Amino acid sequence: MSSVSKDSVLQQFRDTYGYQATGVWSAPGRINLIGEHTDYNSGLCLPVALEQRTLVAVAPRDDQAVRIHSRQSEATYVGAVGEIGADWAAYPTAVLWSLAREGMTVGGIDLVIDSSVPVGAGLSSSAALTCSVALAVNDLHGSMFTRDQLVQVCIRAENDGVGAPTGGMDQTIALFAKPSTALLLDCRDGSIDHIPFDLHDAGFELLVIDTRVKHSLADGQYGLRRAQCVDAAAILGIPSLREATAEQAESLSDPILRARARHVVTEINRTLLTAELLRTRRFDDIGSLLDSSHTSLRDNFEVSCDELDVAVTAARVAGAAGARMTGGGFGGSAIALIPAGKSADVTESVREAFAAQTWQPPHFFDVAPGGSASRL
Ligand code: GLA
């Protein structure tokens, strides 16, 4: 992972544009402990912000030009306010477009982006980017919008600007995380609860295993799952699968819709149980819930892949208390909850399992729960 700091992004801004940025803002990536593919079903999820962050150095301009340099892509986008760029540039430009749509008089801007959040790894690099840009531009406009409103601005930027049908989990954790906590998010009413997540005190580590299989939310499978959930709820005559009972899910005659609904109903229940275990500091009992979550995502929701399944199995074999894919799936990352001292065994086991398949070696890092988007 590249070393990313306020100084390095300020230096890059000077090198790119020849003058000093007004300031630097940043927002975190995340893992989701549990509660996967539940956010767009008005369900519950339990994300944790990472210490890995996306930084943006920003200066307003007195014309309508928009220049954005990405250190990851080593490319500079040049356009105008209201235009939406392509590839990586779609995200920041869609935020400017979305802010304007909400009534902000957005002027031109120069931006430099740098990030330690791995891209396409299911760790919410998109929301880290959109939320850091949104907070920066909002601060430069006298904090016109609240953080709740910025969550909506960023969701709309991704859904309608970029065309990625993301739910609201990633934007909410990026803008509302608190260090050393997990965030229980109830997507039915938007309420949040910060639950202490003092892993190390409890004798555990949480390992991220980035399979390096790239995933994309814009490729159709994610949107298809969303549509299937909407269909299942419509057949049951309820506003969303949040309202479904296990019996209702099992009553669906279409086997695919039945499996999708089963996942959502059981996953919401697992999320509630996990939150309760965290509150009562019973970390030991969380592992089996992570395992069942993975099995359901693999078999009922069908969003896992061979690399994620192998990573999860190898982690468990080497002593992880539990492991599961995290994020949207179809590639990306798994997480493993590991009793302190067993981390090296787990990484070795996963590395060997990948080598046996002749897959590229995964990347590993420990989760250190970080804070929300802020000005640095
Ligand atoms: C992606 C989306 C989130 C959520 C997860 C699956 O990360 O951005 O909104 O739906 O997938 O839980």
Short mmCIF file of C-alpha atoms and ligand atoms in Angstrom, two decimals:
data_model
loop_
_atom_site.label_atom_id
_atom_site.label_comp_id
_atom_site.label_asym_id
_atom_site.label_seq_id
_atom_site.Cartn_x
_atom_site.Cartn_y
_atom_site.Cartn_z
CA MET A 1 0.00 0.00 0.00
CA SER A 2 1.41 3.41 -0.92
CA SER A 3 2.22 5.74 1.95
CA VAL A 4 -0.35 8.49 1.86
CA SER A 5 -0.16 11.57 4.05
CA LYS A 6 -1.42 15.11 4.23
CA ASP A 7 2.07 16.33 3.27
CA SER A 8 2.35 14.00 0.28
CA VAL A 9 -1.03 15.00 -1.15
CA LEU A 10 -0.27 18.72 -0.58
CA GLN A 11 3.06 18.26 -2.34
CA GLN A 12 1.32 16.50 -5.24
CA PHE A 13 -1.14 19.40 -5.47
CA ARG A 14 1.73 21.91 -5.73
CA ASP A 15 3.49 19.74 -8.32
CA THR A 16 0.33 19.34 -10.40
CA TYR A 17 -1.15 22.83 -10.30
CA GLY A 18 1.75 25.07 -9.21
CA TYR A 19 0.06 26.62 -6.18
CA GLN A 20 -0.98 25.73 -2.62
CA ALA A 21 -4.23 23.80 -1.87
CA THR A 22 -6.77 25.35 0.50
CA GLY A 23 -6.93 22.20 2.60
CA VAL A 24 -6.97 18.41 2.79
CA TRP A 25 -9.99 16.24 3.64
CA SER A 26 -10.17 12.49 4.04
CA ALA A 27 -12.65 9.62 4.46
CA PRO A 28 -12.13 5.97 5.44
CA GLY A 29 -12.67 2.66 3.70
CA ARG A 30 -14.58 0.02 5.64
CA ILE A 31 -15.13 -3.65 6.27
CA ASN A 32 -18.59 -4.87 7.09
CA LEU A 33 -18.49 -7.19 10.10
CA ILE A 34 -21.86 -8.67 9.21
CA GLY A 35 -25.17 -7.65 7.59
CA GLU A 36 -24.36 -8.11 3.90
CA HIS A 37 -26.76 -7.20 1.11
CA THR A 38 -29.22 -6.03 3.74
CA ASP A 39 -28.83 -2.23 3.45
CA TYR A 40 -30.96 -1.90 0.29
CA ASN A 41 -33.56 -4.15 1.95
CA SER A 42 -34.09 -1.62 4.78
CA GLY A 43 -32.15 -4.07 6.98
CA LEU A 44 -29.32 -3.90 9.49
CA CYS A 45 -25.59 -3.89 8.91
CA LEU A 46 -22.54 -3.54 11.12
CA PRO A 47 -19.62 -1.87 9.33
CA VAL A 48 -16.29 -0.80 10.84
CA ALA A 49 -14.22 2.04 9.35
CA LEU A 50 -10.62 1.27 8.43
CA GLU A 51 -7.57 3.36 9.16
CA GLN A 52 -6.95 3.25 5.39
CA ARG A 53 -8.31 6.49 3.95
CA THR A 54 -8.75 8.49 0.78
CA LEU A 55 -7.29 12.00 0.94
CA VAL A 56 -8.24 14.93 -1.27
CA ALA A 57 -6.35 18.22 -1.48
CA VAL A 58 -8.71 20.89 -2.74
CA ALA A 59 -8.75 24.52 -3.88
CA PRO A 60 -11.75 26.39 -5.27
CA ARG A 61 -11.37 28.19 -8.62
CA ASP A 62 -13.02 31.39 -9.77
CA ASP A 63 -14.24 29.85 -13.03
CA GLN A 64 -16.22 26.69 -13.89
CA ALA A 65 -13.24 24.43 -14.68
CA VAL A 66 -12.77 21.16 -12.82
CA ARG A 67 -9.34 19.57 -12.71
CA ILE A 68 -8.80 16.32 -10.82
CA HIS A 69 -5.51 14.50 -10.51
CA SER A 70 -5.47 10.91 -9.21
CA ARG A 71 -2.22 9.59 -7.77
CA GLN A 72 -3.52 6.02 -8.19
CA SER A 73 -4.24 6.41 -11.89
CA GLU A 74 -1.46 8.94 -12.47
CA ALA A 75 -3.91 10.80 -14.68
CA THR A 76 -5.55 14.24 -14.66
CA TYR A 77 -9.18 14.77 -15.61
CA VAL A 78 -10.12 18.18 -17.02
CA GLY A 79 -13.76 19.20 -17.45
CA ALA A 80 -16.36 21.66 -16.20
CA VAL A 81 -18.88 21.79 -13.36
CA GLY A 82 -21.94 19.68 -14.21
CA GLU A 83 -20.07 17.22 -16.45
CA ILE A 84 -19.55 13.66 -15.28
CA GLY A 85 -16.20 12.10 -16.15
CA ALA A 86 -15.39 8.49 -17.00
CA ASP A 87 -13.81 5.66 -14.95
CA TRP A 88 -12.36 6.92 -11.64
CA ALA A 89 -13.20 10.55 -12.52
CA ALA A 90 -16.92 9.66 -12.57
CA TYR A 91 -17.01 9.51 -8.76
CA PRO A 92 -15.72 12.98 -7.79
CA THR A 93 -17.46 14.69 -10.71
CA ALA A 94 -20.74 12.94 -9.86
CA VAL A 95 -20.45 14.35 -6.33
CA LEU A 96 -20.16 17.92 -7.71
CA TRP A 97 -23.16 17.20 -9.94
CA SER A 98 -25.15 15.77 -7.01
CA LEU A 99 -24.31 18.71 -4.71
CA ALA A 100 -25.46 21.11 -7.45
CA ARG A 101 -28.67 19.12 -7.87
CA GLU A 102 -29.37 19.63 -4.16
CA GLY A 103 -29.08 23.38 -4.62
CA MET A 104 -25.43 24.18 -3.96
CA THR A 105 -23.88 26.75 -6.28
CA VAL A 106 -20.80 24.71 -7.09
CA GLY A 107 -17.92 26.57 -8.75
CA GLY A 108 -14.79 25.26 -10.42
CA ILE A 109 -12.28 23.30 -8.38
CA ASP A 110 -8.79 21.80 -8.46
CA LEU A 111 -8.43 18.45 -6.71
CA VAL A 112 -5.75 15.88 -6.04
CA ILE A 113 -6.76 12.44 -4.84
CA ASP A 114 -4.56 9.92 -3.07
CA SER A 115 -5.66 6.82 -1.22
CA SER A 116 -4.52 3.89 0.87
CA VAL A 117 -7.88 2.13 0.43
CA PRO A 118 -7.35 -0.68 -2.11
CA VAL A 119 -9.56 -0.07 -5.17
CA GLY A 120 -12.10 -2.73 -6.21
CA ALA A 121 -11.34 -4.82 -3.12
CA GLY A 122 -14.82 -4.59 -1.59
CA LEU A 123 -13.51 -2.13 1.00
CA SER A 124 -15.57 0.83 -0.13
CA SER A 125 -12.95 2.81 -2.00
CA SER A 126 -15.82 4.50 -3.89
CA ALA A 127 -17.51 5.90 -0.80
CA ALA A 128 -14.14 6.94 0.67
CA LEU A 129 -13.67 9.01 -2.49
CA THR A 130 -17.18 10.42 -2.82
CA CYS A 131 -17.47 11.26 0.89
CA SER A 132 -14.07 12.98 1.12
CA VAL A 133 -14.91 15.13 -1.92
CA ALA A 134 -18.43 15.87 -0.68
CA LEU A 135 -17.22 16.92 2.77
CA ALA A 136 -14.45 19.08 1.31
CA VAL A 137 -16.74 20.93 -1.10
CA ASN A 138 -19.43 21.26 1.57
CA ASP A 139 -16.93 22.78 4.03
CA LEU A 140 -15.78 25.20 1.35
CA HIS A 141 -19.43 26.26 0.96
CA GLY A 142 -20.02 27.09 4.61
CA SER A 143 -21.21 23.57 5.58
CA MET A 144 -24.48 24.05 3.74
CA PHE A 145 -25.46 20.38 4.21
CA THR A 146 -25.49 18.16 7.29
CA ARG A 147 -23.67 14.83 7.26
CA ASP A 148 -27.02 13.05 6.92
CA GLN A 149 -27.67 15.08 3.78
CA LEU A 150 -24.16 14.36 2.49
CA VAL A 151 -24.85 10.61 2.81
CA GLN A 152 -27.80 11.11 0.46
CA VAL A 153 -25.75 13.35 -1.88
CA CYS A 154 -23.10 10.62 -2.16
CA ILE A 155 -25.61 7.78 -2.64
CA ARG A 156 -27.23 9.77 -5.46
CA ALA A 157 -23.84 10.54 -6.98
CA GLU A 158 -23.09 6.81 -7.16
CA ASN A 159 -26.60 5.61 -8.12
CA ASP A 160 -27.58 8.26 -10.63
CA GLY A 161 -24.26 9.88 -11.59
CA VAL A 162 -21.96 6.85 -11.85
CA GLY A 163 -24.63 4.20 -12.38
CA ALA A 164 -23.51 2.02 -9.44
CA PRO A 165 -26.66 0.92 -7.57
CA THR A 166 -25.02 0.93 -4.09
CA GLY A 167 -27.12 0.99 -0.89
CA GLY A 168 -26.30 3.41 1.94
CA MET A 169 -23.98 1.46 4.23
CA ASP A 170 -20.66 2.63 2.83
CA GLN A 171 -21.51 6.34 2.75
CA THR A 172 -22.96 6.20 6.27
CA ILE A 173 -19.94 4.55 7.87
CA ALA A 174 -17.58 6.92 6.00
CA LEU A 175 -19.39 9.96 7.39
CA PHE A 176 -20.38 8.64 10.84
CA ALA A 177 -17.63 6.25 12.01
CA LYS A 178 -16.03 6.66 15.44
CA PRO A 179 -12.64 5.13 16.29
CA SER A 180 -12.71 1.76 18.09
CA THR A 181 -16.39 1.17 17.38
CA ALA A 182 -18.57 -0.75 14.94
CA LEU A 183 -21.62 1.06 13.60
CA LEU A 184 -24.97 -0.68 13.84
CA LEU A 185 -26.96 0.91 11.04
CA ASP A 186 -30.69 0.39 10.76
CA CYS A 187 -31.48 1.19 7.14
CA ARG A 188 -35.25 1.26 7.77
CA ASP A 189 -35.10 4.55 9.66
CA GLY A 190 -31.42 5.48 9.21
CA SER A 191 -30.70 5.26 12.94
CA ILE A 192 -27.16 4.46 14.04
CA ASP A 193 -25.59 3.08 17.19
CA HIS A 194 -21.84 3.06 17.88
CA ILE A 195 -20.91 -0.19 19.59
CA PRO A 196 -17.48 -0.51 21.27
CA PHE A 197 -15.24 -2.75 19.14
CA ASP A 198 -12.16 -3.17 21.29
CA LEU A 199 -10.91 -6.26 19.53
CA HIS A 200 -7.44 -6.33 20.99
CA ASP A 201 -8.65 -5.99 24.59
CA ALA A 202 -10.93 -8.93 23.91
CA GLY A 203 -7.96 -11.02 22.69
CA PHE A 204 -8.80 -11.01 18.99
CA GLU A 205 -7.56 -9.66 15.70
CA LEU A 206 -9.59 -9.02 12.59
CA LEU A 207 -7.68 -9.81 9.44
CA VAL A 208 -8.60 -8.53 5.99
CA ILE A 209 -7.75 -10.93 3.16
CA ASP A 210 -7.86 -9.04 -0.13
CA THR A 211 -8.16 -11.78 -2.78
CA ARG A 212 -7.17 -9.19 -5.42
CA VAL A 213 -10.01 -10.44 -7.60
CA LYS A 214 -11.48 -7.14 -8.76
CA HIS A 215 -15.17 -6.60 -8.29
CA SER A 216 -17.38 -3.91 -9.73
CA LEU A 217 -20.78 -2.83 -8.49
CA ALA A 218 -21.63 -1.48 -11.91
CA ASP A 219 -21.39 -4.83 -13.71
CA GLY A 220 -25.01 -5.93 -13.35
CA GLN A 221 -24.92 -8.76 -10.80
CA TYR A 222 -25.31 -6.43 -7.82
CA GLY A 223 -28.24 -4.66 -9.49
CA LEU A 224 -29.80 -8.02 -10.32
CA ARG A 225 -29.70 -9.07 -6.64
CA ARG A 226 -31.37 -5.80 -5.69
CA ALA A 227 -34.10 -6.34 -8.25
CA GLN A 228 -34.70 -9.91 -7.05
CA CYS A 229 -35.15 -8.64 -3.49
CA VAL A 230 -37.65 -6.03 -4.68
CA ASP A 231 -39.54 -8.74 -6.61
CA ALA A 232 -39.61 -11.06 -3.58
CA ALA A 233 -40.99 -8.28 -1.34
CA ALA A 234 -43.62 -7.37 -3.95
CA ILE A 235 -44.83 -10.99 -4.18
CA LEU A 236 -45.10 -11.09 -0.38
CA GLY A 237 -46.96 -7.78 -0.40
CA ILE A 238 -44.52 -6.04 1.95
CA PRO A 239 -42.53 -2.83 1.43
CA SER A 240 -39.14 -4.56 1.75
CA LEU A 241 -37.61 -7.86 2.86
CA ARG A 242 -36.93 -6.24 6.24
CA GLU A 243 -40.57 -6.91 7.00
CA ALA A 244 -40.44 -10.59 5.95
CA THR A 245 -40.57 -13.47 8.43
CA ALA A 246 -38.63 -16.70 7.86
CA GLU A 247 -41.93 -18.45 7.08
CA GLN A 248 -42.80 -15.85 4.45
CA ALA A 249 -39.38 -16.21 2.83
CA GLU A 250 -39.80 -19.99 2.68
CA SER A 251 -43.29 -19.63 1.19
CA LEU A 252 -41.97 -18.08 -2.05
CA SER A 253 -42.46 -20.55 -4.88
CA ASP A 254 -39.60 -19.31 -7.09
CA PRO A 255 -36.48 -21.11 -5.77
CA ILE A 256 -34.14 -18.20 -6.58
CA LEU A 257 -36.32 -15.56 -4.93
CA ARG A 258 -36.83 -17.91 -1.97
CA ALA A 259 -33.08 -18.30 -1.49
CA ARG A 260 -32.45 -14.54 -1.82
CA ALA A 261 -35.16 -13.75 0.74
CA ARG A 262 -33.88 -16.47 3.07
CA HIS A 263 -30.46 -14.84 3.02
CA VAL A 264 -31.80 -11.38 3.82
CA VAL A 265 -34.06 -12.55 6.65
CA THR A 266 -31.41 -14.75 8.31
CA GLU A 267 -28.64 -12.17 7.78
CA ILE A 268 -30.62 -9.43 9.53
CA ASN A 269 -31.11 -11.80 12.44
CA ARG A 270 -27.39 -12.66 12.53
CA THR A 271 -26.57 -8.95 12.56
CA LEU A 272 -28.82 -8.35 15.56
CA LEU A 273 -27.21 -11.28 17.38
CA THR A 274 -23.70 -10.08 16.55
CA ALA A 275 -24.47 -6.57 17.83
CA GLU A 276 -25.73 -8.08 21.07
CA LEU A 277 -22.60 -10.25 21.42
CA LEU A 278 -20.41 -7.18 20.86
CA ARG A 279 -22.33 -5.22 23.48
CA THR A 280 -21.86 -8.02 26.00
CA ARG A 281 -18.25 -8.56 24.88
CA ARG A 282 -18.81 -12.19 23.90
CA PHE A 283 -16.41 -12.13 20.96
CA ASP A 284 -15.94 -15.91 21.17
CA ASP A 285 -19.48 -16.49 19.98
CA ILE A 286 -19.31 -14.19 16.96
CA GLY A 287 -17.24 -16.59 14.84
CA SER A 288 -20.04 -19.03 14.06
CA LEU A 289 -22.31 -16.16 12.94
CA LEU A 290 -19.62 -14.98 10.51
CA ASP A 291 -19.38 -18.53 9.19
CA SER A 292 -23.13 -18.84 8.64
CA SER A 293 -23.20 -15.45 6.97
CA HIS A 294 -20.61 -16.61 4.46
CA THR A 295 -22.44 -19.87 3.78
CA SER A 296 -25.66 -17.98 3.14
CA LEU A 297 -23.96 -15.42 0.87
CA ARG A 298 -22.39 -18.30 -1.07
CA ASP A 299 -25.40 -20.61 -1.33
CA ASN A 300 -28.51 -18.42 -0.97
CA PHE A 301 -27.38 -15.08 -2.35
CA GLU A 302 -24.71 -16.47 -4.72
CA VAL A 303 -22.34 -13.52 -4.49
CA SER A 304 -19.17 -15.33 -3.40
CA CYS A 305 -16.47 -16.72 -5.70
CA ASP A 306 -13.86 -19.51 -5.52
CA GLU A 307 -11.13 -17.23 -4.18
CA LEU A 308 -13.32 -15.94 -1.33
CA ASP A 309 -14.46 -19.49 -0.47
CA VAL A 310 -10.90 -20.80 -0.40
CA ALA A 311 -9.71 -17.84 1.73
CA VAL A 312 -12.51 -18.38 4.24
CA THR A 313 -11.97 -22.15 4.48
CA ALA A 314 -8.18 -21.84 4.82
CA ALA A 315 -8.57 -19.19 7.52
CA ARG A 316 -10.90 -21.41 9.55
CA VAL A 317 -8.68 -24.47 9.17
CA ALA A 318 -5.76 -22.48 10.60
CA GLY A 319 -7.66 -21.40 13.71
CA ALA A 320 -9.83 -18.39 12.81
CA ALA A 321 -12.89 -18.21 15.07
CA GLY A 322 -14.94 -17.32 11.99
CA ALA A 323 -14.53 -15.88 8.51
CA ARG A 324 -16.68 -14.48 5.74
CA MET A 325 -16.62 -12.44 2.58
CA THR A 326 -17.19 -8.71 3.20
CA GLY A 327 -18.76 -6.10 0.94
CA GLY A 328 -20.64 -6.68 -2.29
CA GLY A 329 -18.83 -9.91 -3.25
CA PHE A 330 -17.96 -11.40 -6.68
CA GLY A 331 -14.31 -10.93 -5.65
CA GLY A 332 -12.85 -8.43 -3.23
CA SER A 333 -12.05 -9.23 0.38
CA ALA A 334 -12.78 -11.66 3.19
CA ILE A 335 -12.41 -10.99 6.92
CA ALA A 336 -11.27 -13.47 9.55
CA LEU A 337 -11.76 -13.10 13.29
CA ILE A 338 -8.66 -14.61 14.84
CA PRO A 339 -7.68 -15.29 18.46
CA ALA A 340 -4.56 -13.22 19.28
CA GLY A 341 -1.36 -14.98 18.31
CA LYS A 342 -2.83 -17.08 15.49
CA SER A 343 -2.68 -14.46 12.78
CA ALA A 344 0.57 -15.75 11.26
CA ASP A 345 -0.88 -19.29 11.00
CA VAL A 346 -3.94 -17.93 9.22
CA THR A 347 -2.02 -15.83 6.70
CA GLU A 348 0.29 -18.76 5.99
CA SER A 349 -2.61 -21.13 5.48
CA VAL A 350 -4.42 -18.75 3.09
CA ARG A 351 -1.20 -18.00 1.21
CA GLU A 352 -0.53 -21.72 0.74
CA ALA A 353 -4.10 -22.42 -0.36
CA PHE A 354 -3.84 -19.68 -3.01
CA ALA A 355 -0.44 -20.92 -4.18
CA ALA A 356 -1.85 -24.45 -4.54
CA GLN A 357 -4.43 -23.03 -6.98
CA THR A 358 -1.75 -20.94 -8.73
CA TRP A 359 -3.70 -17.76 -7.90
CA GLN A 360 -1.88 -14.51 -7.30
CA PRO A 361 -0.99 -14.10 -3.60
CA PRO A 362 -3.62 -12.25 -1.56
CA HIS A 363 -2.89 -9.10 0.44
CA PHE A 364 -3.40 -9.07 4.20
CA PHE A 365 -3.82 -6.37 6.80
CA ASP A 366 -5.25 -5.99 10.31
CA VAL A 367 -8.33 -3.90 10.95
CA ALA A 368 -7.71 -0.92 13.24
CA PRO A 369 -11.16 0.72 13.55
CA GLY A 370 -10.81 4.34 12.41
CA GLY A 371 -12.83 7.56 12.48
CA SER A 372 -15.12 9.33 10.04
CA ALA A 373 -14.46 11.73 7.19
CA SER A 374 -12.77 14.92 8.40
CA ARG A 375 -10.59 17.86 7.47
CA LEU A 376 -6.93 17.07 8.25
C1 GLA B 1 -21.62 -2.77 -1.54
C2 GLA B 1 -22.62 -1.63 -1.50
C3 GLA B 1 -23.29 -1.55 -0.13
C4 GLA B 1 -23.84 -2.90 0.31
C5 GLA B 1 -22.79 -3.99 0.12
C6 GLA B 1 -23.34 -5.37 0.41
O1 GLA B 1 -20.56 -2.50 -0.68
O2 GLA B 1 -21.98 -0.42 -1.77
O3 GLA B 1 -24.31 -0.57 -0.17
O4 GLA B 1 -25.02 -3.21 -0.38
O5 GLA B 1 -22.24 -4.00 -1.18
O6 GLA B 1 -23.69 -5.49 1.73
#
